[in-house]
Coordinates of C-alpha atoms in Angstrom, one line a residue:
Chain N
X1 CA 4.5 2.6 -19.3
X2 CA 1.6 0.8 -17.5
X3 CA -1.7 0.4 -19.6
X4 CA -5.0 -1.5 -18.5
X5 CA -7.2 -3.5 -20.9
X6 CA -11.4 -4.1 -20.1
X7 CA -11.6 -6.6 -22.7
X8 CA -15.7 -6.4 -22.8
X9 CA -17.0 -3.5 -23.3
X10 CA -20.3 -4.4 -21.9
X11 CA -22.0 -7.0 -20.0
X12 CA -25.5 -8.2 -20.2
X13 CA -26.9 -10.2 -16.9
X14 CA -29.8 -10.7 -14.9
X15 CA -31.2 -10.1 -11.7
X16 CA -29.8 -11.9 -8.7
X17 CA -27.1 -13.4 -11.1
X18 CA -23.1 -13.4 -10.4
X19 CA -21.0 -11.0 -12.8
X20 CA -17.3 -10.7 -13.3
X21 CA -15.7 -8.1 -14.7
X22 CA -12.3 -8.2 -16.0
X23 CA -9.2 -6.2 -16.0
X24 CA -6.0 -7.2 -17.1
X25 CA -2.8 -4.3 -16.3
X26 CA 0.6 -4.1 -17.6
X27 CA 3.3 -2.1 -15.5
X28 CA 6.6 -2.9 -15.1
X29 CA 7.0 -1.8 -11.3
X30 CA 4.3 -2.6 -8.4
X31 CA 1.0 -0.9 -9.1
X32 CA -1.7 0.0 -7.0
X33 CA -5.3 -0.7 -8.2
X34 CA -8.6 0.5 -8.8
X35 CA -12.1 -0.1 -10.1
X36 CA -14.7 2.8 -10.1
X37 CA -18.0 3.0 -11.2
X38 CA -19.8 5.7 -12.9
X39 CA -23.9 5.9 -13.1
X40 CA -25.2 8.1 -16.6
X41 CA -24.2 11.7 -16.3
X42 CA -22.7 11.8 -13.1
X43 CA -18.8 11.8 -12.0
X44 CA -17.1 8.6 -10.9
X45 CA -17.2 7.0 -7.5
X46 CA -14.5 4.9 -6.0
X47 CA -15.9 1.2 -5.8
X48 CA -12.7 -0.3 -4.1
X49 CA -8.7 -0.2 -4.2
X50 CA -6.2 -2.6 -4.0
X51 CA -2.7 -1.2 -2.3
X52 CA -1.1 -4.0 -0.5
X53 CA -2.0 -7.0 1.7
X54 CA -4.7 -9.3 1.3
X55 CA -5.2 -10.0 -2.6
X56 CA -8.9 -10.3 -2.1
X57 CA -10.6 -6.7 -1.5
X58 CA -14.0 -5.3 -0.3
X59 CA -16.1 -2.4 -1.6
X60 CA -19.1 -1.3 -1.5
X61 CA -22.4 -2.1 -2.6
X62 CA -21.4 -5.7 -2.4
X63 CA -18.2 -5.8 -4.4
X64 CA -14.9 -7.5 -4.3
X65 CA -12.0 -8.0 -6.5
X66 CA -8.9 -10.2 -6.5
X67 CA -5.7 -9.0 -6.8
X68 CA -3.2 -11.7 -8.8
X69 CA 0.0 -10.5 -9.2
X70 CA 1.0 -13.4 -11.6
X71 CA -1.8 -13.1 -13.7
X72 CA -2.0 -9.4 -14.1
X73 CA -5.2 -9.3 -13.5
X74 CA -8.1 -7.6 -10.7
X75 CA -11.5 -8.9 -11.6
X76 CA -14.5 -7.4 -10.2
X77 CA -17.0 -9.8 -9.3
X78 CA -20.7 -9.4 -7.2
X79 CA -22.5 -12.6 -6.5
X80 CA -25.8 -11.4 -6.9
X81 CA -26.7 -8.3 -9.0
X82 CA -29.4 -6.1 -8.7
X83 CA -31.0 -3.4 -11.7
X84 CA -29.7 -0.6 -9.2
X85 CA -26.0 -1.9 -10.4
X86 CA -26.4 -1.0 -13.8
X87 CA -23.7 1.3 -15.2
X88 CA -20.2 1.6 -16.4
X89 CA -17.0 0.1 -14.3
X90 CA -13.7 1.5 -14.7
X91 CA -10.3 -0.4 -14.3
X92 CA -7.5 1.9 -13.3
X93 CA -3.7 1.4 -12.0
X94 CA -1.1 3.9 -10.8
X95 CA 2.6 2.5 -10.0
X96 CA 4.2 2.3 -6.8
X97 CA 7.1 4.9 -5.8
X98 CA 6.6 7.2 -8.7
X99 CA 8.1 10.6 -7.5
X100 CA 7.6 14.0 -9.0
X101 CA 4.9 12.6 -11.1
X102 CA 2.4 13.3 -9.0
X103 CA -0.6 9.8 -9.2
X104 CA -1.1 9.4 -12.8
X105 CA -3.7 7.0 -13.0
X106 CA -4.3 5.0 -16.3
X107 CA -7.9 3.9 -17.0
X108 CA -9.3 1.3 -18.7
X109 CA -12.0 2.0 -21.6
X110 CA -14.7 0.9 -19.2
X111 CA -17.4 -2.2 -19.1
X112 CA -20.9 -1.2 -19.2
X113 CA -23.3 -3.2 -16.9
X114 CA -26.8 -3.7 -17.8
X115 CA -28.8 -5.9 -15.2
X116 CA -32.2 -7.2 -16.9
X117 CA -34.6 -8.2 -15.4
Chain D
X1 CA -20.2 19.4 3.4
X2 CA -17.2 17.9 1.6
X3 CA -16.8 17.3 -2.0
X4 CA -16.0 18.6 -5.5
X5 CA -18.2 20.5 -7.2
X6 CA -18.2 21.1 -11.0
X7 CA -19.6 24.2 -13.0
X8 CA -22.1 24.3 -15.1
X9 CA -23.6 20.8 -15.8
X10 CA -23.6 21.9 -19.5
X11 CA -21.4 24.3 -21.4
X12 CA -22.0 25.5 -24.8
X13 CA -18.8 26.7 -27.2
X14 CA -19.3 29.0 -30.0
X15 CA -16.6 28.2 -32.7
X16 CA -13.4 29.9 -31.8
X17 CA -14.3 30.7 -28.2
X18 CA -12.1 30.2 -24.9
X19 CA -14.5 28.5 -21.9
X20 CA -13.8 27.8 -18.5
X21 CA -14.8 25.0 -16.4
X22 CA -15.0 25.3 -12.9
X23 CA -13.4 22.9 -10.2
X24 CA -14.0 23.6 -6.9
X25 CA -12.7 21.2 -3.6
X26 CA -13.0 21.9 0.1
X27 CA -11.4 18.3 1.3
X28 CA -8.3 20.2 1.6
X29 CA -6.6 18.1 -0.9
X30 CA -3.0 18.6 -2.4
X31 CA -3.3 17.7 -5.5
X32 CA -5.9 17.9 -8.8
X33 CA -6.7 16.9 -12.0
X34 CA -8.4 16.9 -15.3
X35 CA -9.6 14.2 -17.2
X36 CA -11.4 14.4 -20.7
X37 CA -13.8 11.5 -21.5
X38 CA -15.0 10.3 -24.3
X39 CA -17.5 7.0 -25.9
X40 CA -15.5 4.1 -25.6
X41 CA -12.0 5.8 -24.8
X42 CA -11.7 6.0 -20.7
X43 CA -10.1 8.8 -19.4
X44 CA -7.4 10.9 -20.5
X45 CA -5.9 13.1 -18.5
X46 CA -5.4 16.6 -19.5
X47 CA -3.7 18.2 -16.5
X48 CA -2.8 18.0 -13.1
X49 CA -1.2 20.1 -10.1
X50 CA 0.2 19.0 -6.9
X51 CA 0.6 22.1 -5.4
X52 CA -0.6 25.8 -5.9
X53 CA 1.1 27.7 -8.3
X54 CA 2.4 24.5 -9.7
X55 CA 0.5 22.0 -13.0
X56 CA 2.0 19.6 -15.3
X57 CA 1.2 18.8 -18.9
X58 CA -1.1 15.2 -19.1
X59 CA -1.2 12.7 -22.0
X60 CA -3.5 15.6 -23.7
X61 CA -3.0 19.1 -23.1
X62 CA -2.9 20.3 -26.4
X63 CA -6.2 23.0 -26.8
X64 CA -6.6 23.6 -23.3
X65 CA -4.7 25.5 -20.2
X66 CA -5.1 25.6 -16.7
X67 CA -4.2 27.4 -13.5
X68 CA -3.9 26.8 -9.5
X69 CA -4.1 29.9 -8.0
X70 CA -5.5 28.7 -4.7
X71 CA -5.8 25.1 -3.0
X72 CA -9.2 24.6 -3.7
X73 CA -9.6 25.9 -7.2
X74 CA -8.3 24.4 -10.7
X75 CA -10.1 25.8 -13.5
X76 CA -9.6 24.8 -16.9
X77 CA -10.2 26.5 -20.1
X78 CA -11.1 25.2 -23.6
X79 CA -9.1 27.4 -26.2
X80 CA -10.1 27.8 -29.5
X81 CA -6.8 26.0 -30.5
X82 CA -8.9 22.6 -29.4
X83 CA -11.0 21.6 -32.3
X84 CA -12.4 18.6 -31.0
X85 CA -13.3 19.8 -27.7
X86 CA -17.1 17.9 -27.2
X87 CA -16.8 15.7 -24.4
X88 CA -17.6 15.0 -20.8
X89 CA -14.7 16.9 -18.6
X90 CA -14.0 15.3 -14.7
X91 CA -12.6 17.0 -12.1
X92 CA -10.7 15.1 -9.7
X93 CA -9.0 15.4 -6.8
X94 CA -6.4 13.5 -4.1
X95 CA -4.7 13.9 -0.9
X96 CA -1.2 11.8 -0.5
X97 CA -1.0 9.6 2.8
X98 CA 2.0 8.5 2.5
X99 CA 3.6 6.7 -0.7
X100 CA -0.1 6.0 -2.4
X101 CA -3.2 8.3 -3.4
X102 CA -6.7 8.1 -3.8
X103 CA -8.5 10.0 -6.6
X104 CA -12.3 11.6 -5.8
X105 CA -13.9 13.0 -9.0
X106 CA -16.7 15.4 -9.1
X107 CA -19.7 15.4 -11.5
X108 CA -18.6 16.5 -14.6
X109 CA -19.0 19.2 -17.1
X110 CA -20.7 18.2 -20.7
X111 CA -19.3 20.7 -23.1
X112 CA -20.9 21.1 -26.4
X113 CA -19.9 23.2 -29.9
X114 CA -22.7 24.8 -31.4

């Protein structure tokens, strides 16, 4: 069964600072990846998505995250945050080929952002 | 406009009363889900269908039941079997191009027990 682990629950940072968020995902098949992110009250937008190719992957607002298949891992990162940024990130996986199960993701317990000024 | 839309914003349960939450999607996507969320737990998925007149069981399902009557419409009730049923309810929904998926949620429902 695949799982996916946000190992800090939140993260404090300034303005204009870099901030990496981690994710760390367990599957025993290939996996496609994740990370959306979720401003109080409101439904959950897609920031990015890894599926194949090139490990490293754009989003919006300024995002990226790497993709290292060795490592488990797809860390978020933005080199310069703004207040606007605050809120909660989500990790999520879904395995590759899975018939008949339709896309089950699995989602991490989340990271909460909170840019200071 | 395209999108999912949730209904109400707020819900308010009476002990031992059925509710239904509203999902609505005009993207013409296949398949759709339901997710509970709660503090410091992620999502758990309740339910999900991939076609109408199809919906499978999630990690969750216990307390609630669904239905997928049309494309565009997944409604899910809130029986009175759930006794813990307080929590932030997503809507979400996907269209399959070939072997992968992307998942676009709606707004959310907060349910509350009075």
């Amino acid at each position: 069964a695949q799982s996916v682990t946000q190992l800090d629950s939140q993260v404090p940072v300034f303005e204009e600072a870099p901030v990496e968020l981690r994710c760390n995902y367990s599957s025993s098949v290939s996996v496609y990846l994740f990370w959306y992110v979720q401003y109080p009250n409101q439904g959950l937008q897609l920031l990015l998505k890894y599926l194949s190719g090139s490990t490293l992957v754009k989003g919006i607002n300024g995002f990226e995250a790497e993709f290292n298949k060795s490592q488990t891992s797809f860390h978020l990162r933005k080199p310069s945050v703004h207040i606007s940024d605050t809120a909660e990130y989500f990790c999520a996986v879904s395995e590759f080929g899975i018939t008949g199960g339709g896309n089950k993701l699995t989602f991490g317990t989340g990271t909460q952002l909170k840019v200071e000024l | 406009d395209g999108g999912i839309t949730q209904s109400p914003k707020y819900l308010f349960r009476k002990e031992g009363q059925n509710v239904t939450l509203s999902c609505e999607q005009n993207l013409n996507h296949d398949a759709m889900y339901w997710y509970r969320q709660d503090p410091g737990q992620g999502l758990r998925l309740i339910y999900y269908s991939q076609i109408v007149n199809d919906f499978q069981k999630g990690d969750i399902a216990e307390g609630y039941s669904v239905s997928r009557e049309k494309k565009e419409s997944f409604p899910l009730t809130v029986t009175s079997a759930q006794k813990n049923p307080t929590a932030f309810y997503l809507c979400a929904s996907s269209i399959r191009t070939g072997p992968q998926e992307t998942q676009y949620f709606g707004p959310g429902t907060r349910l509350l027990v009075l």
